[in-house]
CSV table of C-alpha atoms in Angstrom, one decimal:
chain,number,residue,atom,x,y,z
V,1,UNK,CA,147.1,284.9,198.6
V,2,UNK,CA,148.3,281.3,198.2
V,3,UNK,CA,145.9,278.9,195.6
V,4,UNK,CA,146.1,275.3,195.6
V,5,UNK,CA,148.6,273.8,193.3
V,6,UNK,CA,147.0,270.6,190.9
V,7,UNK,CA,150.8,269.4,191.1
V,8,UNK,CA,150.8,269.6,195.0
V,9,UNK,CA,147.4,267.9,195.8
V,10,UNK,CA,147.5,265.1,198.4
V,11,UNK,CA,145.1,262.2,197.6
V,12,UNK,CA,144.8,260.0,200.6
V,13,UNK,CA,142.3,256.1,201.3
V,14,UNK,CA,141.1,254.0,204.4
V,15,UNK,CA,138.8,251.6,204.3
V,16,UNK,CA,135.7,251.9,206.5
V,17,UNK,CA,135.0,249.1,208.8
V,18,UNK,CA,130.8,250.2,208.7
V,19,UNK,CA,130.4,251.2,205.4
V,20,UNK,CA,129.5,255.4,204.7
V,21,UNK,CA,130.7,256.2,208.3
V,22,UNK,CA,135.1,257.7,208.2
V,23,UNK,CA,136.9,256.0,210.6
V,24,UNK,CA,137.5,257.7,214.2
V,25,UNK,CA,141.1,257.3,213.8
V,26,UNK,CA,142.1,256.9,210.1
V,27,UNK,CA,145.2,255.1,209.1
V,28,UNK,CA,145.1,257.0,205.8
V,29,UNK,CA,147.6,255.5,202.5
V,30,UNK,CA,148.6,258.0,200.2
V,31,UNK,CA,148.0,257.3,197.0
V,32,UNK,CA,149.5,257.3,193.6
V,33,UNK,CA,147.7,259.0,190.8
V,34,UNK,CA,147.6,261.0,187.4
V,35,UNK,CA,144.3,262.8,188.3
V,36,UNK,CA,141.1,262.5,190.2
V,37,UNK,CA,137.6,264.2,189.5
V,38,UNK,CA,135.9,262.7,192.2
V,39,UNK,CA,133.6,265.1,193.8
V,40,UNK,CA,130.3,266.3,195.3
V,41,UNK,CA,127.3,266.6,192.7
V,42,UNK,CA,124.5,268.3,193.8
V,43,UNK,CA,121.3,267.9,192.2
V,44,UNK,CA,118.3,270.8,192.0
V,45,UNK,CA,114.9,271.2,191.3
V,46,UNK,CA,114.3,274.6,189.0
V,47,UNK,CA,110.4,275.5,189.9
V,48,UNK,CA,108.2,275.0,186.8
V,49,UNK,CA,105.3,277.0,188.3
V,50,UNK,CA,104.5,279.9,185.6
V,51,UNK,CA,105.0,283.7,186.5
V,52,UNK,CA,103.1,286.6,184.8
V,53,UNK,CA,106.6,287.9,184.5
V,54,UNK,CA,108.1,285.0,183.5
V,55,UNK,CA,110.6,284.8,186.0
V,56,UNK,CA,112.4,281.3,187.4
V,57,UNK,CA,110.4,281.3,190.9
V,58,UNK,CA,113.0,279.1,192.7
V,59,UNK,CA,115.3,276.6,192.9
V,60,UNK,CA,115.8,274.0,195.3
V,61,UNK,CA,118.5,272.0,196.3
V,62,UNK,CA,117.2,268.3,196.6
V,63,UNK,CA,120.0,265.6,197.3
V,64,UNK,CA,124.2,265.4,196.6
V,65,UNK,CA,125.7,262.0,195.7
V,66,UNK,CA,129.7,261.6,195.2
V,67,UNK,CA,130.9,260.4,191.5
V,68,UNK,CA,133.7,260.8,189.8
V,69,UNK,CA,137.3,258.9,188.6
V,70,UNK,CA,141.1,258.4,189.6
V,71,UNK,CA,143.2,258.0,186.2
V,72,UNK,CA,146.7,255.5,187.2
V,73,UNK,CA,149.8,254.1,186.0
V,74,UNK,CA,149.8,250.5,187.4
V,75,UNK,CA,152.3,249.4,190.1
V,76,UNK,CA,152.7,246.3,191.9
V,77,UNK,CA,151.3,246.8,195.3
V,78,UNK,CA,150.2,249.9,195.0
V,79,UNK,CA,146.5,249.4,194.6
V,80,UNK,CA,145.5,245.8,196.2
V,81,UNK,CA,143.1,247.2,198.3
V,82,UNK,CA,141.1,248.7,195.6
V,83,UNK,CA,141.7,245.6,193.5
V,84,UNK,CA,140.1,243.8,196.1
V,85,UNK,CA,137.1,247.0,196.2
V,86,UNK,CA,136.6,246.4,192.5
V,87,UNK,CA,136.0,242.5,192.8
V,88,UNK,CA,134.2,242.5,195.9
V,89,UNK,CA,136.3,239.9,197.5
V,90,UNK,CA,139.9,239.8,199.0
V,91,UNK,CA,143.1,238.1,198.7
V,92,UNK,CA,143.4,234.6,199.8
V,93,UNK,CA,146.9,233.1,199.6
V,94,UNK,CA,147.8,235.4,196.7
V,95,UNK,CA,144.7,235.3,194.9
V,96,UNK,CA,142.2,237.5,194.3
V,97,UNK,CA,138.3,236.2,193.1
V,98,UNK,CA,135.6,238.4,191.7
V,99,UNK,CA,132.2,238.0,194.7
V,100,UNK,CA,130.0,239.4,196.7
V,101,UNK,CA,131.6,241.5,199.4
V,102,UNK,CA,130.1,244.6,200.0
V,103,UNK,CA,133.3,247.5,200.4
V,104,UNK,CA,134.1,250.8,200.4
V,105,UNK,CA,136.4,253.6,202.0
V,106,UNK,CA,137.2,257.6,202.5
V,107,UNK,CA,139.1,259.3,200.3
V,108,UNK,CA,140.4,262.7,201.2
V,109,UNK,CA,141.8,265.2,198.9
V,110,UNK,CA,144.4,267.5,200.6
V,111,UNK,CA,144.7,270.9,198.7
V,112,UNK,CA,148.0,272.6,199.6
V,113,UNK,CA,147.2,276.6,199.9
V,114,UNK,CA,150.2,277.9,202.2
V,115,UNK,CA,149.5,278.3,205.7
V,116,UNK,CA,146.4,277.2,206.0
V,117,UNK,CA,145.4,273.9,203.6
V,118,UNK,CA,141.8,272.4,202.5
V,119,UNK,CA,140.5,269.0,203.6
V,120,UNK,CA,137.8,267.7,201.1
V,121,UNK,CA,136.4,264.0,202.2
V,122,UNK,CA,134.5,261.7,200.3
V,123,UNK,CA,132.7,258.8,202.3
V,124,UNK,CA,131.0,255.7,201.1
V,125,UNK,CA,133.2,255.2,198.2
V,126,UNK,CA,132.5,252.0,196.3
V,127,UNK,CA,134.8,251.0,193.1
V,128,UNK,CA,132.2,250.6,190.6
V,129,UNK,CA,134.8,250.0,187.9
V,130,UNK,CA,138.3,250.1,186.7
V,131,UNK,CA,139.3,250.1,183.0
V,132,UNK,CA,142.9,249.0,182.2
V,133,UNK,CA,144.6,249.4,179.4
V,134,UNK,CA,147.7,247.2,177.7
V,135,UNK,CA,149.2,249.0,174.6
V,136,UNK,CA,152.9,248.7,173.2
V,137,UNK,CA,155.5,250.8,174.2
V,138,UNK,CA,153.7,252.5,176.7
V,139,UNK,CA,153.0,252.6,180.7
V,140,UNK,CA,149.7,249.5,181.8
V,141,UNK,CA,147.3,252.6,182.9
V,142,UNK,CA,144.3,252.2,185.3
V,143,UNK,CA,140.9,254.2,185.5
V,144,UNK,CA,139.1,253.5,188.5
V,145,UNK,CA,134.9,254.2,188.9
V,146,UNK,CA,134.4,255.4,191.6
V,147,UNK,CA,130.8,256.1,193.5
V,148,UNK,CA,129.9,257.6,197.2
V,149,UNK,CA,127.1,258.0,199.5
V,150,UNK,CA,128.3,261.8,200.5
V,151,UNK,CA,131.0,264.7,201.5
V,152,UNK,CA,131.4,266.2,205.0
V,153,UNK,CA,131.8,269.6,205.3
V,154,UNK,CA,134.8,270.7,204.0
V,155,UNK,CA,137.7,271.5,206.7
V,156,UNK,CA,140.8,272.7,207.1
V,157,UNK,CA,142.3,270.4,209.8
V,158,UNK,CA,143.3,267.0,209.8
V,159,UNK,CA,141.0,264.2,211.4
V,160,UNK,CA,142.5,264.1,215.3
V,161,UNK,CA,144.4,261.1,215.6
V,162,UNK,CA,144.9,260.6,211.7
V,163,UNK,CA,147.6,259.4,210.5
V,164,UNK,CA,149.8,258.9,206.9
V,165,UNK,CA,151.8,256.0,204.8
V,166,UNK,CA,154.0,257.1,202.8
V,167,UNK,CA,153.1,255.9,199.0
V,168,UNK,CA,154.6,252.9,197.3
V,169,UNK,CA,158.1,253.1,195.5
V,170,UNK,CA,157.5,250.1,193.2
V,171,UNK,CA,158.3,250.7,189.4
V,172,UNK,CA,155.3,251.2,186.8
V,173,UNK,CA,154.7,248.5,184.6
V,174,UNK,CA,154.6,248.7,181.1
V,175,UNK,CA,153.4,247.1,178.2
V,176,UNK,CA,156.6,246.6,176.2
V,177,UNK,CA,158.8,245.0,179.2
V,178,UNK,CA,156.6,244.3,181.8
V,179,UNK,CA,154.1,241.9,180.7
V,180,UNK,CA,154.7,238.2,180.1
V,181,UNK,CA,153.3,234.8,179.2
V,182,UNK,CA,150.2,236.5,177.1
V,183,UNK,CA,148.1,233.3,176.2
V,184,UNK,CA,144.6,233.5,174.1
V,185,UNK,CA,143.6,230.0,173.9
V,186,UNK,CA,140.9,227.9,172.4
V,187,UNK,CA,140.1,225.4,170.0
V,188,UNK,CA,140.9,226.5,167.1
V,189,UNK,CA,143.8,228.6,168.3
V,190,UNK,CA,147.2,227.0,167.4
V,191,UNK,CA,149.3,230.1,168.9
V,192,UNK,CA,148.2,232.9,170.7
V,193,UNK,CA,147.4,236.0,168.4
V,194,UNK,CA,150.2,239.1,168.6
V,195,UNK,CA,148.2,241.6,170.5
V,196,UNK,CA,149.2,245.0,169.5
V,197,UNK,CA,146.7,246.2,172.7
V,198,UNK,CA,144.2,245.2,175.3
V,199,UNK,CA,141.3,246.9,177.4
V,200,UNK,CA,140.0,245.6,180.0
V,201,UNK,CA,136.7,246.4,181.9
V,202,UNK,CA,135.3,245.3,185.0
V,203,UNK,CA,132.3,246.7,185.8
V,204,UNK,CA,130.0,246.3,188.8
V,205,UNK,CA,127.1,248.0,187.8
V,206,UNK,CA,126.6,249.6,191.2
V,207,UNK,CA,123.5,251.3,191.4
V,208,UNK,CA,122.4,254.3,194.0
V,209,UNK,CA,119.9,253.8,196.6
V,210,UNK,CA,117.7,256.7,197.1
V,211,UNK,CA,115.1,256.8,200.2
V,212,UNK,CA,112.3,259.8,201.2
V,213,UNK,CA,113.8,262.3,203.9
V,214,UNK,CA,117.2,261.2,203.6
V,215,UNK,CA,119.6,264.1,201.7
V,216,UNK,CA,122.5,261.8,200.9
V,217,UNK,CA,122.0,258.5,199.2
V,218,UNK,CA,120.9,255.7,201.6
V,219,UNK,CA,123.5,253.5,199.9
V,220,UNK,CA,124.7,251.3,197.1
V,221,UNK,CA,123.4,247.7,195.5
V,222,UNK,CA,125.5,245.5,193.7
V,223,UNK,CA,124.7,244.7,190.1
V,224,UNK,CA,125.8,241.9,187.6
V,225,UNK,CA,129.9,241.6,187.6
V,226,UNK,CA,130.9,242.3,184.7
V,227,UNK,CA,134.4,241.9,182.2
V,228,UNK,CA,134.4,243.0,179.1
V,229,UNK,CA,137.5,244.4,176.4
V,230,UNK,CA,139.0,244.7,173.1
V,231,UNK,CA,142.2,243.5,171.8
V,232,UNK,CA,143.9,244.5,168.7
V,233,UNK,CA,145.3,241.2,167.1
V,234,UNK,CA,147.4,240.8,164.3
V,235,UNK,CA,145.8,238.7,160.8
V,236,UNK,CA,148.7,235.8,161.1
V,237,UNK,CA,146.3,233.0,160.5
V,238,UNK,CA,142.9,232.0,160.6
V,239,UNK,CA,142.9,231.0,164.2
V,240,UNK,CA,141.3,234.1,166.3
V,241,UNK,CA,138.7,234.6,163.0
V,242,UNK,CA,137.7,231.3,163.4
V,243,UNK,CA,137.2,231.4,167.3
V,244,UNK,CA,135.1,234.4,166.5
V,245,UNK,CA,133.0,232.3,163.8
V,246,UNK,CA,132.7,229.7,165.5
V,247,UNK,CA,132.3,231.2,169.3
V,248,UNK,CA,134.2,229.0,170.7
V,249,UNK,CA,135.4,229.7,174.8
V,250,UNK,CA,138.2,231.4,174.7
V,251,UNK,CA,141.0,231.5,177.7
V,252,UNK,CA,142.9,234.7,178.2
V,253,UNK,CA,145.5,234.9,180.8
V,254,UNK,CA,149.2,237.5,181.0
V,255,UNK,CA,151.1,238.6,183.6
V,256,UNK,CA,152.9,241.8,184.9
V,257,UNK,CA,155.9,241.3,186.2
V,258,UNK,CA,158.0,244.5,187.7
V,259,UNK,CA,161.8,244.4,187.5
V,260,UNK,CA,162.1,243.4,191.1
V,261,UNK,CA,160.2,240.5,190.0
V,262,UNK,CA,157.1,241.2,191.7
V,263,UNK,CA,153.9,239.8,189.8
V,264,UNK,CA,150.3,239.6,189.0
V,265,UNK,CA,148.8,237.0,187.1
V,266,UNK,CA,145.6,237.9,185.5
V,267,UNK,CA,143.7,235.1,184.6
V,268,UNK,CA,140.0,235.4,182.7
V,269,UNK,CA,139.1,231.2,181.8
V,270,UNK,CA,135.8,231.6,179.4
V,271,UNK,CA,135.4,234.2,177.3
V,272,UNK,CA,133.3,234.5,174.2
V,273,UNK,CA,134.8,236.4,170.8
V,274,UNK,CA,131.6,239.0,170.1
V,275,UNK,CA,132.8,240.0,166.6
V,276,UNK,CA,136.1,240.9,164.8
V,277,UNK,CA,137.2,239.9,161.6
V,278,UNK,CA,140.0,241.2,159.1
V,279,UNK,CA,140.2,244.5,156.6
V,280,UNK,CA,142.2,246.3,154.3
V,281,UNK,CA,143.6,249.3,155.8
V,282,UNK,CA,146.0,250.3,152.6
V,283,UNK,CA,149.4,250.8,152.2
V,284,UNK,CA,151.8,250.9,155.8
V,285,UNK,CA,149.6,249.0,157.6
V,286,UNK,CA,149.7,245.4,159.0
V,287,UNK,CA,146.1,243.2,158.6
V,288,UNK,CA,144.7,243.5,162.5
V,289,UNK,CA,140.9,242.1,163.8
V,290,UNK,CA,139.8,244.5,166.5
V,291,UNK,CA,138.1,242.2,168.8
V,292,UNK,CA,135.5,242.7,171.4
V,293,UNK,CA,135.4,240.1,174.4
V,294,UNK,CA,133.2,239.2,177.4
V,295,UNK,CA,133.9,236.7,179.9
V,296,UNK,CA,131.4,234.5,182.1
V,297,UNK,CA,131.6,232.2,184.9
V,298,UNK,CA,133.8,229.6,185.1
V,299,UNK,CA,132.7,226.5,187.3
V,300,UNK,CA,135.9,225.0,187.6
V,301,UNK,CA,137.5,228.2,189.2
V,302,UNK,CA,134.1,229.3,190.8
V,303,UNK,CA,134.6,233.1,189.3
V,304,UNK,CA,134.6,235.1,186.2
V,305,UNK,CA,138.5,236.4,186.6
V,306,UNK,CA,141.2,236.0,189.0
V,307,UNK,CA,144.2,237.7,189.8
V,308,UNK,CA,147.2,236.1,191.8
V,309,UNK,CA,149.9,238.1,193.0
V,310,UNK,CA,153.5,237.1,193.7
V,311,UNK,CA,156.3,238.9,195.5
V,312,UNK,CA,159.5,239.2,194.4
């Protein structure tokens, strides 16, 4: 008996036109990924009434939702359209805003088992967050949020009429080669601070919609955008201490740029320091501030964050 392979799983997205319903016809994209755990909870209700013989009367199955993340590396090109699911908004002459869109898509999950392969699809999938991270010598890596309004029963057939792209070839970035023109600016900021790493988080705070006589959720409202992080900044001055002191707006902005010279520019104009300051690690150790950040709205760009992309 053949059993699916984790190294041979297909994961495969389209975006839905109406919003919990898989297209007719899907023009699936396979994607890139490290893993997924997005899947089908169920929840129950255990019966509290009381027994003379103590048993568990029943249990009940009362509603499923669809939760879960997809762990990246960070490619040019590869992931635009959840970029654009993430800030609820979509490219416009290279760049990218955070607003008010409402979208989501089907993911299916193809589990390779010989002759015969599973088909598990998610529907209704918003991207409620992604966290990136920036650290030295290693690959930019993406974790991606990700909620849905239900799962159709599981099949072992394609969708009629579905069809697949192939995934991107672009190169991972990376942290040591691949990212450029760091700036962490403010007023009392004479140089931008070494950063040894950065997390980002954008966060949507999506929240689930539950209504009477409905088994799945009835959908998804979207909460305060949100971007927070934490940089790890060597103690060469007294520049980023004093931003923090003083909570002065900050400006942080870097770029990716792949060797074929294909970029994003990441761009967050107000951010507040939230703490930080320097310690004494002991001997071997360089002086760093481990900094927590949030950004708010910028009038002058009309958004929180941006992100313009550039081909090479």
């Amino acid at each position: 008996m053949s059993f699916a392979d984790g190294s041979q799983v297909r994961l495969a997205d389209v975006s839905e036109a109406t919003i919990g319903t898989i297209p007719a016809t899907p023009a699936f994209q396979i994607m890139r990924y490290r893993t997924a755990s997005v899947r089908l909870s169920k929840q129950v209700d255990i019966s509290d009434e009381v027994r003379a013989d103590r048993n568990v009367p029943g249990i009940t199955d009362v509603g499923r939702n669809v939760s879960g993340s997809i762990e990246t590396r960070f490619s040019y090109g590869t992931y635009d359209r959840w970029l654009e699911r993430v800030l609820c908004s979509e490219f416009t002459g290279g760049v990218l805003k955070n607003g008010v869109t409402h979208k989501a898509g089907t993911l299916e999950m193809t589990y390779e088992q010989g002759a015969t392969d599973s088909y598990v699809r998610y529907r209704g999938c918003r991207w409620n967050t992604l966290d990136l991270n920036l650290r030295s010598r290693q690959p930019v890596q993406a974790t991606w949020g990700i909620m849905g309004i239900g799962s159709p029963t599981p099949t072992t057939a394609i969708i009629t009429g579905a069809t697949y792209a192939a995934a991107t070839t672009t190169e991972d970035f990376n942290a040591g080669l691949n990212v450029a023109n760091l700036s962490i600016q403010s007023a009392a900021m004479v140089s931008s601070p070494k950063v040894q790493a950065l997390s980002l988080r954008i966060n949507n705070n999506i929240y689930q919609v539950d209504v009477v006589g409905q088994y799945d959720a009835y959908g998804h409202g979207l909460g305060r955008f949100e971007v927070t992080g934490n940089m790890t900044v060597l103690f060469e001055d007294l520049s980023a201490y004093t931003a923090i002191l003083n909570h002065e707006d900050v400006t942080i902005g870097f770029d990716m740029v792949d060797p074929a010279g294909n970029k994003y520019a990441f761009a967050i104009p107000k951010v507040k320091f939230n703490d930080g300051g320097p310690a004494a690690p002991g001997n071997g150790q360089p002086v760093v501030l481990e900094v927590p950040f949030q950004a708010f709205f910028d009038p002058t760009s009309a958004a929180s964050m941006s992100i313009t992309k550039t081909d090479g």
